[in-house]
PDB file of C-alpha atoms and ligand atoms in Angstrom:
ATOM      1  CA  UNK E 121    -139.811-134.170 -19.115  1.00 89.00           C
ATOM      2  CA  UNK E 122    -140.619-131.985 -22.112  1.00 94.00           C
ATOM      3  CA  UNK E 123    -138.239-129.144 -22.972  1.00 96.00           C
ATOM      4  CA  UNK E 124    -138.685-126.491 -25.644  1.00 97.00           C
ATOM      5  CA  UNK E 125    -135.613-124.847 -27.115  1.00 98.00           C
ATOM      6  CA  UNK E 126    -136.400-121.333 -28.317  1.00 97.00           C
ATOM      7  CA  UNK E 127    -134.201-118.776 -29.981  1.00 97.00           C
ATOM      8  CA  UNK E 128    -133.510-116.938 -33.225  1.00 97.00           C
ATOM      9  CA  UNK E 129    -132.017-118.680 -36.260  1.00 94.00           C
ATOM     10  CA  UNK E 130    -128.271-119.075 -35.859  1.00 93.00           C
ATOM     11  CA  UNK E 131    -128.233-118.869 -32.074  1.00 95.00           C
ATOM     12  CA  UNK E 132    -127.101-122.483 -31.740  1.00 93.00           C
ATOM     13  CA  UNK E 133    -130.314-124.387 -31.038  1.00 95.00           C
ATOM     14  CA  UNK E 134    -129.257-127.278 -33.264  1.00 92.00           C
ATOM     15  CA  UNK E 135    -125.792-127.609 -31.732  1.00 91.00           C
ATOM     16  CA  UNK E 136    -126.918-127.150 -28.145  1.00 96.00           C
ATOM     17  CA  UNK E 137    -130.017-129.311 -28.526  1.00 96.00           C
ATOM     18  CA  UNK E 138    -127.970-132.170 -29.982  1.00 94.00           C
ATOM     19  CA  UNK E 139    -125.416-132.042 -27.144  1.00 95.00           C
ATOM     20  CA  UNK E 140    -128.098-131.905 -24.514  1.00 96.00           C
ATOM     21  CA  UNK E 141    -130.123-134.716 -26.036  1.00 96.00           C
ATOM     22  CA  UNK E 142    -127.030-136.902 -26.313  1.00 95.00           C
ATOM     23  CA  UNK E 143    -126.045-136.244 -22.710  1.00 94.00           C
ATOM     24  CA  UNK E 144    -129.517-136.888 -21.313  1.00 93.00           C
ATOM     25  CA  UNK E 145    -130.769-139.538 -23.705  1.00 95.00           C
ATOM     26  CA  UNK E 146    -133.626-137.262 -24.780  1.00 95.00           C
ATOM     27  CA  UNK E 147    -135.550-137.638 -28.007  1.00 96.00           C
ATOM     28  CA  UNK E 148    -135.095-134.587 -30.263  1.00 96.00           C
ATOM     29  CA  UNK E 149    -137.922-133.351 -32.420  1.00 96.00           C
ATOM     30  CA  UNK E 150    -136.394-130.861 -34.862  1.00 96.00           C
ATOM     31  CA  UNK E 151    -139.063-129.503 -37.197  1.00 96.00           C
ATOM     32  CA  UNK E 152    -136.598-127.737 -39.549  1.00 94.00           C
ATOM     33  CA  UNK E 153    -134.673-131.000 -40.099  1.00 92.00           C
ATOM     34  CA  UNK E 154    -137.894-132.983 -40.586  1.00 93.00           C
ATOM     35  CA  UNK E 155    -139.052-130.448 -43.175  1.00 95.00           C
ATOM     36  CA  UNK E 156    -135.684-130.484 -44.965  1.00 92.00           C
ATOM     37  CA  UNK E 157    -135.864-134.281 -45.117  1.00 91.00           C
ATOM     38  CA  UNK E 158    -139.416-134.035 -46.507  1.00 94.00           C
ATOM     39  CA  UNK E 159    -138.389-131.535 -49.205  1.00 94.00           C
ATOM     40  CA  UNK E 160    -135.356-133.687 -50.054  1.00 91.00           C
ATOM     41  CA  UNK E 161    -137.552-136.769 -50.456  1.00 93.00           C
ATOM     42  CA  UNK E 162    -140.190-134.794 -52.365  1.00 94.00           C
ATOM     43  CA  UNK E 163    -143.077-135.933 -50.136  1.00 94.00           C
ATOM     44  CA  UNK E 164    -146.437-134.096 -50.182  1.00 95.00           C
ATOM     45  CA  UNK E 165    -145.421-132.203 -47.059  1.00 94.00           C
ATOM     46  CA  UNK E 166    -142.043-131.357 -48.583  1.00 95.00           C
ATOM     47  CA  UNK E 167    -143.654-129.991 -51.739  1.00 96.00           C
ATOM     48  CA  UNK E 168    -146.001-127.805 -49.718  1.00 96.00           C
ATOM     49  CA  UNK E 169    -143.258-126.566 -47.361  1.00 96.00           C
ATOM     50  CA  UNK E 170    -140.492-125.783 -49.838  1.00 95.00           C
ATOM     51  CA  UNK E 171    -141.556-122.317 -51.061  1.00 94.00           C
ATOM     52  CA  UNK E 172    -142.109-121.066 -47.499  1.00 96.00           C
ATOM     53  CA  UNK E 173    -138.729-122.344 -46.364  1.00 95.00           C
ATOM     54  CA  UNK E 174    -136.862-120.898 -49.342  1.00 92.00           C
ATOM     55  CA  UNK E 175    -138.413-117.491 -48.658  1.00 93.00           C
ATOM     56  CA  UNK E 176    -137.604-117.578 -44.924  1.00 93.00           C
ATOM     57  CA  UNK E 177    -141.316-117.689 -44.054  1.00 96.00           C
ATOM     58  CA  UNK E 178    -142.952-120.039 -41.604  1.00 97.00           C
ATOM     59  CA  UNK E 179    -144.642-123.156 -42.913  1.00 97.00           C
ATOM     60  CA  UNK E 180    -148.398-123.006 -42.089  1.00 98.00           C
ATOM     61  CA  UNK E 181    -149.302-124.053 -38.556  1.00 97.00           C
ATOM     62  CA  UNK E 182    -151.645-126.891 -39.572  1.00 96.00           C
ATOM     63  CA  UNK E 183    -148.879-128.696 -41.488  1.00 96.00           C
ATOM     64  CA  UNK E 184    -146.380-128.339 -38.646  1.00 96.00           C
ATOM     65  CA  UNK E 185    -148.809-129.335 -35.926  1.00 96.00           C
ATOM     66  CA  UNK E 186    -149.793-132.488 -37.833  1.00 94.00           C
ATOM     67  CA  UNK E 187    -146.103-133.352 -38.310  1.00 94.00           C
ATOM     68  CA  UNK E 188    -145.295-132.876 -34.632  1.00 94.00           C
ATOM     69  CA  UNK E 189    -148.316-134.875 -33.461  1.00 93.00           C
ATOM     70  CA  UNK E 190    -147.238-137.745 -35.678  1.00 92.00           C
ATOM     71  CA  UNK E 191    -143.735-137.665 -34.120  1.00 92.00           C
ATOM     72  CA  UNK E 192    -145.060-137.397 -30.590  1.00 92.00           C
ATOM     73  CA  UNK E 193    -147.303-140.412 -31.063  1.00 90.00           C
ATOM     74  CA  UNK E 194    -144.180-142.484 -31.820  1.00 91.00           C
ATOM     75  CA  UNK E 195    -142.296-141.466 -28.660  1.00 93.00           C
ATOM     76  CA  UNK E 196    -142.446-144.276 -26.069  1.00 93.00           C
ATOM     77  CA  UNK E 197    -144.137-143.322 -22.788  1.00 88.00           C
ATOM     78  CA  UNK E 198    -141.620-142.043 -20.269  1.00 87.00           C
ATOM     79  CA  UNK E 199    -139.061-140.957 -22.850  1.00 93.00           C
ATOM     80  CA  UNK E 200    -138.039-137.316 -22.447  1.00 93.00           C
ATOM     81  CA  UNK E 201    -138.404-134.999 -25.396  1.00 96.00           C
ATOM     82  CA  UNK E 202    -136.728-131.790 -26.522  1.00 97.00           C
ATOM     83  CA  UNK E 203    -138.329-129.670 -29.246  1.00 97.00           C
ATOM     84  CA  UNK E 204    -135.998-127.617 -31.416  1.00 96.00           C
ATOM     85  CA  UNK E 205    -137.628-125.120 -33.762  1.00 96.00           C
ATOM     86  CA  UNK E 206    -141.128-125.844 -32.508  1.00 98.00           C
ATOM     87  CA  UNK E 207    -143.350-124.154 -31.483  1.00 98.00           C
ATOM     88  CA  UNK E 208    -142.686-121.019 -33.494  1.00 98.00           C
ATOM     89  CA  UNK E 209    -146.062-119.277 -33.185  1.00 98.00           C
ATOM     90  CA  UNK E 210    -148.598-118.859 -30.378  1.00 97.00           C
ATOM     91  CA  UNK E 211    -151.169-121.106 -32.165  1.00 98.00           C
ATOM     92  CA  UNK E 212    -148.481-123.839 -32.423  1.00 98.00           C
ATOM     93  CA  UNK E 213    -147.758-123.511 -28.695  1.00 98.00           C
ATOM     94  CA  UNK E 214    -151.484-123.741 -27.930  1.00 97.00           C
ATOM     95  CA  UNK E 215    -151.798-126.864 -30.073  1.00 97.00           C
ATOM     96  CA  UNK E 216    -148.846-128.393 -28.236  1.00 97.00           C
ATOM     97  CA  UNK E 217    -150.490-127.600 -24.906  1.00 96.00           C
ATOM     98  CA  UNK E 218    -153.630-129.366 -26.129  1.00 95.00           C
ATOM     99  CA  UNK E 219    -151.762-132.384 -27.503  1.00 93.00           C
ATOM    100  CA  UNK E 220    -149.356-133.113 -24.623  1.00 94.00           C
ATOM    101  CA  UNK E 221    -151.901-134.113 -21.960  1.00 92.00           C
ATOM    102  CA  UNK E 222    -153.160-136.796 -24.365  1.00 88.00           C
ATOM    103  CA  UNK E 223    -149.762-138.470 -23.953  1.00 86.00           C
ATOM    104  CA  UNK E 224    -149.581-137.578 -20.257  1.00 88.00           C
ATOM    105  CA  UNK E 225    -147.009-134.818 -20.681  1.00 92.00           C
ATOM    106  CA  UNK E 226    -146.704-131.062 -20.543  1.00 93.00           C
ATOM    107  CA  UNK E 227    -144.015-128.497 -21.252  1.00 95.00           C
ATOM    108  CA  UNK E 228    -141.719-128.440 -18.206  1.00 93.00           C
ATOM    109  CA  UNK E 229    -138.919-126.139 -19.298  1.00 95.00           C
ATOM    110  CA  UNK E 230    -138.320-123.585 -22.029  1.00 97.00           C
ATOM    111  CA  UNK E 231    -134.685-122.779 -22.771  1.00 97.00           C
ATOM    112  CA  UNK E 232    -134.402-119.427 -24.529  1.00 98.00           C
ATOM    113  CA  UNK E 233    -131.056-118.836 -26.237  1.00 98.00           C
ATOM    114  CA  UNK E 234    -130.378-115.185 -26.939  1.00 96.00           C
ATOM    115  CA  UNK E 235    -127.925-113.286 -29.157  1.00 96.00           C
ATOM    116  CA  UNK E 236    -127.719-110.006 -31.067  1.00 94.00           C
ATOM    117  CA  UNK E 237    -128.680-109.916 -34.742  1.00 92.00           C
ATOM    118  CA  UNK E 238    -125.166-109.027 -35.994  1.00 90.00           C
ATOM    119  CA  UNK E 239    -123.754-112.149 -34.306  1.00 91.00           C
ATOM    120  CA  UNK E 240    -126.565-114.273 -35.750  1.00 93.00           C
ATOM    121  CA  UNK E 241    -126.010-113.008 -39.280  1.00 91.00           C
ATOM    122  CA  UNK E 242    -122.297-113.818 -39.066  1.00 88.00           C
ATOM    123  CA  UNK E 243    -122.987-117.276 -37.700  1.00 89.00           C
ATOM    124  CA  UNK E 244    -125.599-118.096 -40.335  1.00 91.00           C
ATOM    125  CA  UNK E 245    -123.474-116.894 -43.234  1.00 89.00           C
ATOM    126  CA  UNK E 246    -120.604-119.141 -42.065  1.00 91.00           C
ATOM    127  CA  UNK E 247    -122.744-122.140 -41.158  1.00 91.00           C
ATOM    128  CA  UNK E 248    -122.142-125.416 -42.966  1.00 94.00           C
ATOM    129  CA  UNK E 249    -123.981-128.589 -42.080  1.00 92.00           C
ATOM    130  CA  UNK E 250    -123.701-132.242 -42.826  1.00 93.00           C
ATOM    131  CA  UNK E 251    -126.762-133.531 -44.708  1.00 88.00           C
ATOM    132  CA  UNK E 252    -125.985-137.087 -43.543  1.00 89.00           C
ATOM    133  CA  UNK E 253    -125.295-136.959 -39.802  1.00 90.00           C
ATOM    134  CA  UNK E 254    -126.523-133.425 -39.003  1.00 86.00           C
ATOM    135  CA  UNK E 255    -123.191-132.193 -37.589  1.00 90.00           C
ATOM    136  CA  UNK E 256    -122.924-128.391 -37.729  1.00 89.00           C
ATOM    137  CA  UNK E 257    -119.770-126.359 -38.461  1.00 92.00           C
ATOM    138  CA  UNK E 258    -118.933-122.707 -38.947  1.00 91.00           C
ATOM    139  CA  UNK E 259    -116.217-121.560 -41.307  1.00 92.00           C
ATOM    140  CA  UNK E 260    -115.378-118.654 -38.959  1.00 86.00           C
ATOM    141  CA  UNK E 261    -115.678-120.249 -35.510  1.00 85.00           C
ATOM    142  CA  UNK E 262    -115.636-124.037 -35.723  1.00 88.00           C
ATOM    143  CA  UNK E 263    -114.417-125.209 -39.157  1.00 94.00           C
ATOM    144  CA  UNK E 264    -114.076-128.892 -40.044  1.00 96.00           C
ATOM    145  CA  UNK E 265    -110.536-130.283 -40.217  1.00 97.00           C
ATOM    146  CA  UNK E 266    -110.769-130.630 -43.984  1.00 96.00           C
ATOM    147  CA  UNK E 267    -112.613-127.827 -45.749  1.00 95.00           C
ATOM    148  CA  UNK E 268    -116.104-128.813 -46.893  1.00 96.00           C
ATOM    149  CA  UNK E 269    -115.947-132.324 -45.410  1.00 97.00           C
ATOM    150  CA  UNK E 270    -117.703-133.615 -42.292  1.00 97.00           C
ATOM    151  CA  UNK E 271    -115.195-134.702 -39.590  1.00 97.00           C
ATOM    152  CA  UNK E 272    -117.683-137.196 -38.256  1.00 95.00           C
ATOM    153  CA  UNK E 273    -118.879-139.075 -41.331  1.00 96.00           C
ATOM    154  CA  UNK E 274    -116.856-137.764 -44.294  1.00 96.00           C
ATOM    155  CA  UNK E 275    -119.873-136.419 -46.244  1.00 96.00           C
ATOM    156  CA  UNK E 276    -119.726-133.182 -48.220  1.00 97.00           C
ATOM    157  CA  UNK E 277    -120.955-130.252 -46.136  1.00 97.00           C
ATOM    158  CA  UNK E 278    -123.716-127.982 -47.438  1.00 94.00           C
ATOM    159  CA  UNK E 279    -124.528-124.301 -47.053  1.00 92.00           C
ATOM    160  CA  UNK E 280    -128.268-124.180 -46.472  1.00 87.00           C
ATOM    161  CA  UNK E 281    -130.199-122.395 -49.201  1.00 86.00           C
ATOM    162  CA  UNK E 282    -132.055-120.313 -46.613  1.00 89.00           C
ATOM    163  CA  UNK E 283    -128.772-119.109 -45.031  1.00 89.00           C
ATOM    164  CA  UNK E 284    -128.287-116.474 -47.782  1.00 88.00           C
ATOM    165  CA  UNK E 285    -128.318-112.808 -46.575  1.00 86.00           C
ATOM    166  CA  UNK E 286    -131.838-111.838 -47.768  1.00 87.00           C
ATOM    167  CA  UNK E 287    -133.511-114.939 -46.399  1.00 92.00           C
ATOM    168  CA  UNK E 288    -131.581-114.641 -43.147  1.00 92.00           C
ATOM    169  CA  UNK E 289    -132.849-111.116 -42.526  1.00 92.00           C
ATOM    170  CA  UNK E 290    -136.440-112.246 -43.247  1.00 94.00           C
ATOM    171  CA  UNK E 291    -136.036-115.220 -40.878  1.00 94.00           C
ATOM    172  CA  UNK E 292    -134.836-112.892 -38.137  1.00 95.00           C
ATOM    173  CA  UNK E 293    -137.817-110.567 -38.684  1.00 96.00           C
ATOM    174  CA  UNK E 294    -140.199-113.517 -38.572  1.00 96.00           C
ATOM    175  CA  UNK E 295    -138.551-114.705 -35.352  1.00 97.00           C
ATOM    176  CA  UNK E 296    -138.976-111.323 -33.670  1.00 96.00           C
ATOM    177  CA  UNK E 297    -142.610-110.926 -34.748  1.00 97.00           C
ATOM    178  CA  UNK E 298    -143.974-114.499 -34.568  1.00 97.00           C
ATOM    179  CA  UNK E 299    -141.772-116.518 -32.242  1.00 97.00           C
ATOM    180  CA  UNK E 300    -140.392-114.120 -29.634  1.00 97.00           C
ATOM    181  CA  UNK E 301    -143.916-113.533 -28.209  1.00 97.00           C
ATOM    182  CA  UNK E 302    -143.775-117.178 -27.086  1.00 98.00           C
ATOM    183  CA  UNK E 303    -141.385-116.181 -24.306  1.00 97.00           C
ATOM    184  CA  UNK E 304    -144.183-114.240 -22.648  1.00 97.00           C
ATOM    185  CA  UNK E 305    -146.656-117.021 -23.472  1.00 97.00           C
ATOM    186  CA  UNK E 306    -144.507-119.522 -21.544  1.00 97.00           C
ATOM    187  CA  UNK E 307    -143.702-117.095 -18.737  1.00 96.00           C
ATOM    188  CA  UNK E 308    -147.448-116.978 -18.098  1.00 96.00           C
ATOM    189  CA  UNK E 309    -147.622-120.811 -18.014  1.00 95.00           C
ATOM    190  CA  UNK E 310    -146.437-123.444 -15.538  1.00 91.00           C
ATOM    191  CA  UNK E 311    -143.226-124.047 -17.504  1.00 94.00           C
ATOM    192  CA  UNK E 312    -139.882-122.749 -16.243  1.00 94.00           C
ATOM    193  CA  UNK E 313    -138.429-120.227 -18.678  1.00 96.00           C
ATOM    194  CA  UNK E 314    -134.621-120.241 -18.664  1.00 96.00           C
ATOM    195  CA  UNK E 315    -132.949-117.400 -20.534  1.00 97.00           C
ATOM    196  CA  UNK E 316    -129.409-118.245 -21.566  1.00 97.00           C
ATOM    197  CA  UNK E 317    -126.856-116.007 -23.236  1.00 96.00           C
ATOM    198  CA  UNK E 318    -126.079-117.770 -26.529  1.00 95.00           C
ATOM    199  CA  UNK E 319    -123.018-115.786 -27.622  1.00 92.00           C
ATOM    200  CA  UNK E 320    -120.374-117.702 -25.617  1.00 90.00           C
ATOM    201  CA  UNK E 321    -118.448-120.787 -26.706  1.00 91.00           C
ATOM    202  CA  UNK E 322    -120.374-123.985 -27.357  1.00 92.00           C
ATOM    203  CA  UNK E 323    -119.106-125.514 -24.087  1.00 95.00           C
ATOM    204  CA  UNK E 324    -119.902-122.458 -22.005  1.00 97.00           C
ATOM    205  CA  UNK E 325    -123.455-122.177 -23.330  1.00 97.00           C
ATOM    206  CA  UNK E 326    -123.982-125.926 -22.887  1.00 97.00           C
ATOM    207  CA  UNK E 327    -122.743-125.720 -19.295  1.00 97.00           C
ATOM    208  CA  UNK E 328    -125.145-122.893 -18.528  1.00 97.00           C
ATOM    209  CA  UNK E 329    -128.097-124.736 -20.038  1.00 97.00           C
ATOM    210  CA  UNK E 330    -127.313-127.896 -18.044  1.00 96.00           C
ATOM    211  CA  UNK E 331    -126.947-125.969 -14.809  1.00 95.00           C
ATOM    212  CA  UNK E 332    -130.232-124.122 -15.333  1.00 95.00           C
ATOM    213  CA  UNK E 333    -132.059-127.377 -16.124  1.00 93.00           C
ATOM    214  CA  UNK E 334    -130.603-129.090 -13.069  1.00 90.00           C
ATOM    215  CA  UNK E 335    -131.915-126.262 -10.915  1.00 83.00           C
ATOM    216  CA  UNK E 336    -135.387-126.772 -12.408  1.00 80.00           C
ATOM    217  CA  UNK E 337    -135.254-130.527 -11.770  1.00 76.00           C
ATOM    218  CA  UNK E 338    -134.148-129.948  -8.157  1.00 74.00           C
ATOM    219  CA  UNK E 339    -136.840-127.381  -7.548  1.00 73.00           C
ATOM    220  CA  UNK E 340    -139.528-129.620  -8.974  1.00 69.00           C
ATOM    221  CA  UNK E 341    -138.355-132.628  -7.006  1.00 68.00           C
ATOM    222  CA  UNK E 342    -138.605-130.600  -3.802  1.00 69.00           C
ATOM    223  CA  UNK E 343    -142.113-129.535  -4.728  1.00 62.00           C
ATOM    224  CA  UNK E 344    -143.888-132.878  -5.298  1.00 55.00           C
ATOM    225  CA  UNK E 345    -146.897-131.365  -7.067  1.00 50.00           C
ATOM    226  CA  UNK E 346    -144.701-130.082  -9.877  1.00 51.00           C
ATOM    227  CA  UNK E 347    -142.380-133.060 -10.002  1.00 45.00           C
ATOM    228  CA  UNK E 348    -140.609-133.542 -13.316  1.00 47.00           C
ATOM    229  CA  UNK E 349    -141.564-136.871 -14.870  1.00 41.00           C
TER     230      UNK E 349
HETATM  231  P1  AMP Y 457    -134.827-124.108 -38.904  1.00 72.33           P
HETATM  232  O1  AMP Y 457    -133.934-125.199 -39.379  1.00 72.33           O
HETATM  233  O2  AMP Y 457    -135.406-124.375 -37.543  1.00 72.33           O
HETATM  234  O3  AMP Y 457    -134.218-122.745 -39.019  1.00 72.33           O
HETATM  235  O4  AMP Y 457    -136.097-124.117 -39.893  1.00 72.33           O
HETATM  236  C1  AMP Y 457    -135.933-123.899 -41.280  1.00 72.33           C
HETATM  237  C2  AMP Y 457    -137.268-123.476 -41.880  1.00 72.33           C
HETATM  238  O5  AMP Y 457    -138.228-124.503 -41.704  1.00 72.33           O
HETATM  239  C3  AMP Y 457    -137.883-122.235 -41.246  1.00 72.33           C
HETATM  240  O6  AMP Y 457    -137.373-121.032 -41.773  1.00 72.33           O
HETATM  241  C4  AMP Y 457    -139.349-122.451 -41.616  1.00 72.33           C
HETATM  242  O7  AMP Y 457    -139.598-122.141 -42.974  1.00 72.33           O
HETATM  243  C5  AMP Y 457    -139.511-123.953 -41.446  1.00 72.33           C
HETATM  244  N1  AMP Y 457    -139.922-124.322 -40.060  1.00 72.33           N
HETATM  245  C6  AMP Y 457    -139.209-125.058 -39.166  1.00 72.33           C
HETATM  246  N2  AMP Y 457    -139.894-125.208 -38.029  1.00 72.33           N
HETATM  247  C7  AMP Y 457    -141.078-124.559 -38.204  1.00 72.33           C
HETATM  248  C8  AMP Y 457    -142.198-124.327 -37.387  1.00 72.33           C
HETATM  249  N3  AMP Y 457    -142.273-124.803 -36.132  1.00 72.33           N
HETATM  250  N4  AMP Y 457    -143.216-123.594 -37.901  1.00 72.33           N
HETATM  251  C9  AMP Y 457    -143.180-123.120 -39.153  1.00 72.33           C
HETATM  252  N5  AMP Y 457    -142.148-123.280 -39.986  1.00 72.33           N
HETATM  253  C10 AMP Y 457    -141.084-123.996 -39.520  1.00 72.33           C
END
């Protein structure tokens, strides 16, 4: 099964995607994290991506598509995948649709997490993440036990450079203009589009995502031609 997690920055894709992947044993492909690792290591890709990321702009499609194809090629056959932060433009979604049949897959479900901009801005300004294990905290809603330190691995938490107010508002604009149109793109496809309210507690949102995905799996099992792999 291939699932795409869509939603504006700050809606909780990282948190929800990690919980879901852990519960189901799915492979996560998180383009933002891959790009941050590349900029941190100073690879060619990282050097090219950095200025776009710092400005809250999207990294060019050709770079992202090449990165994702490379990741997909390493996923063992039969292993389920969840994309977080990809695709973010219609051309990226089209490239994914072209690439998946080559590995005998297609997009089965698209989980769209939704929230108002004022909530997103508050979440992003309070977000702190662990550069080592990827755990995400929020100083307003879910702080670590010891300020600035990851509960899970003890590393020093960071405030992402692109979580500053100006970059956040640009990222939200880019989401509305470039990424939101993907909802209609997927509604017109064979994938199930599941819209989930992302403003509740982490557990509540996770519960709703799981329930919606179970319904899709049931439906597709009943209808053999659309059976989830
Ligand atoms: P994220 O962690 O998903 O918010 O991504 C952080 C930044 O990485 C974005 O603001 C973009 O600059 C870049 N990025 C991540 N995923 C993509 C993508 N699929 N297409 C283009 N740029 C991306």
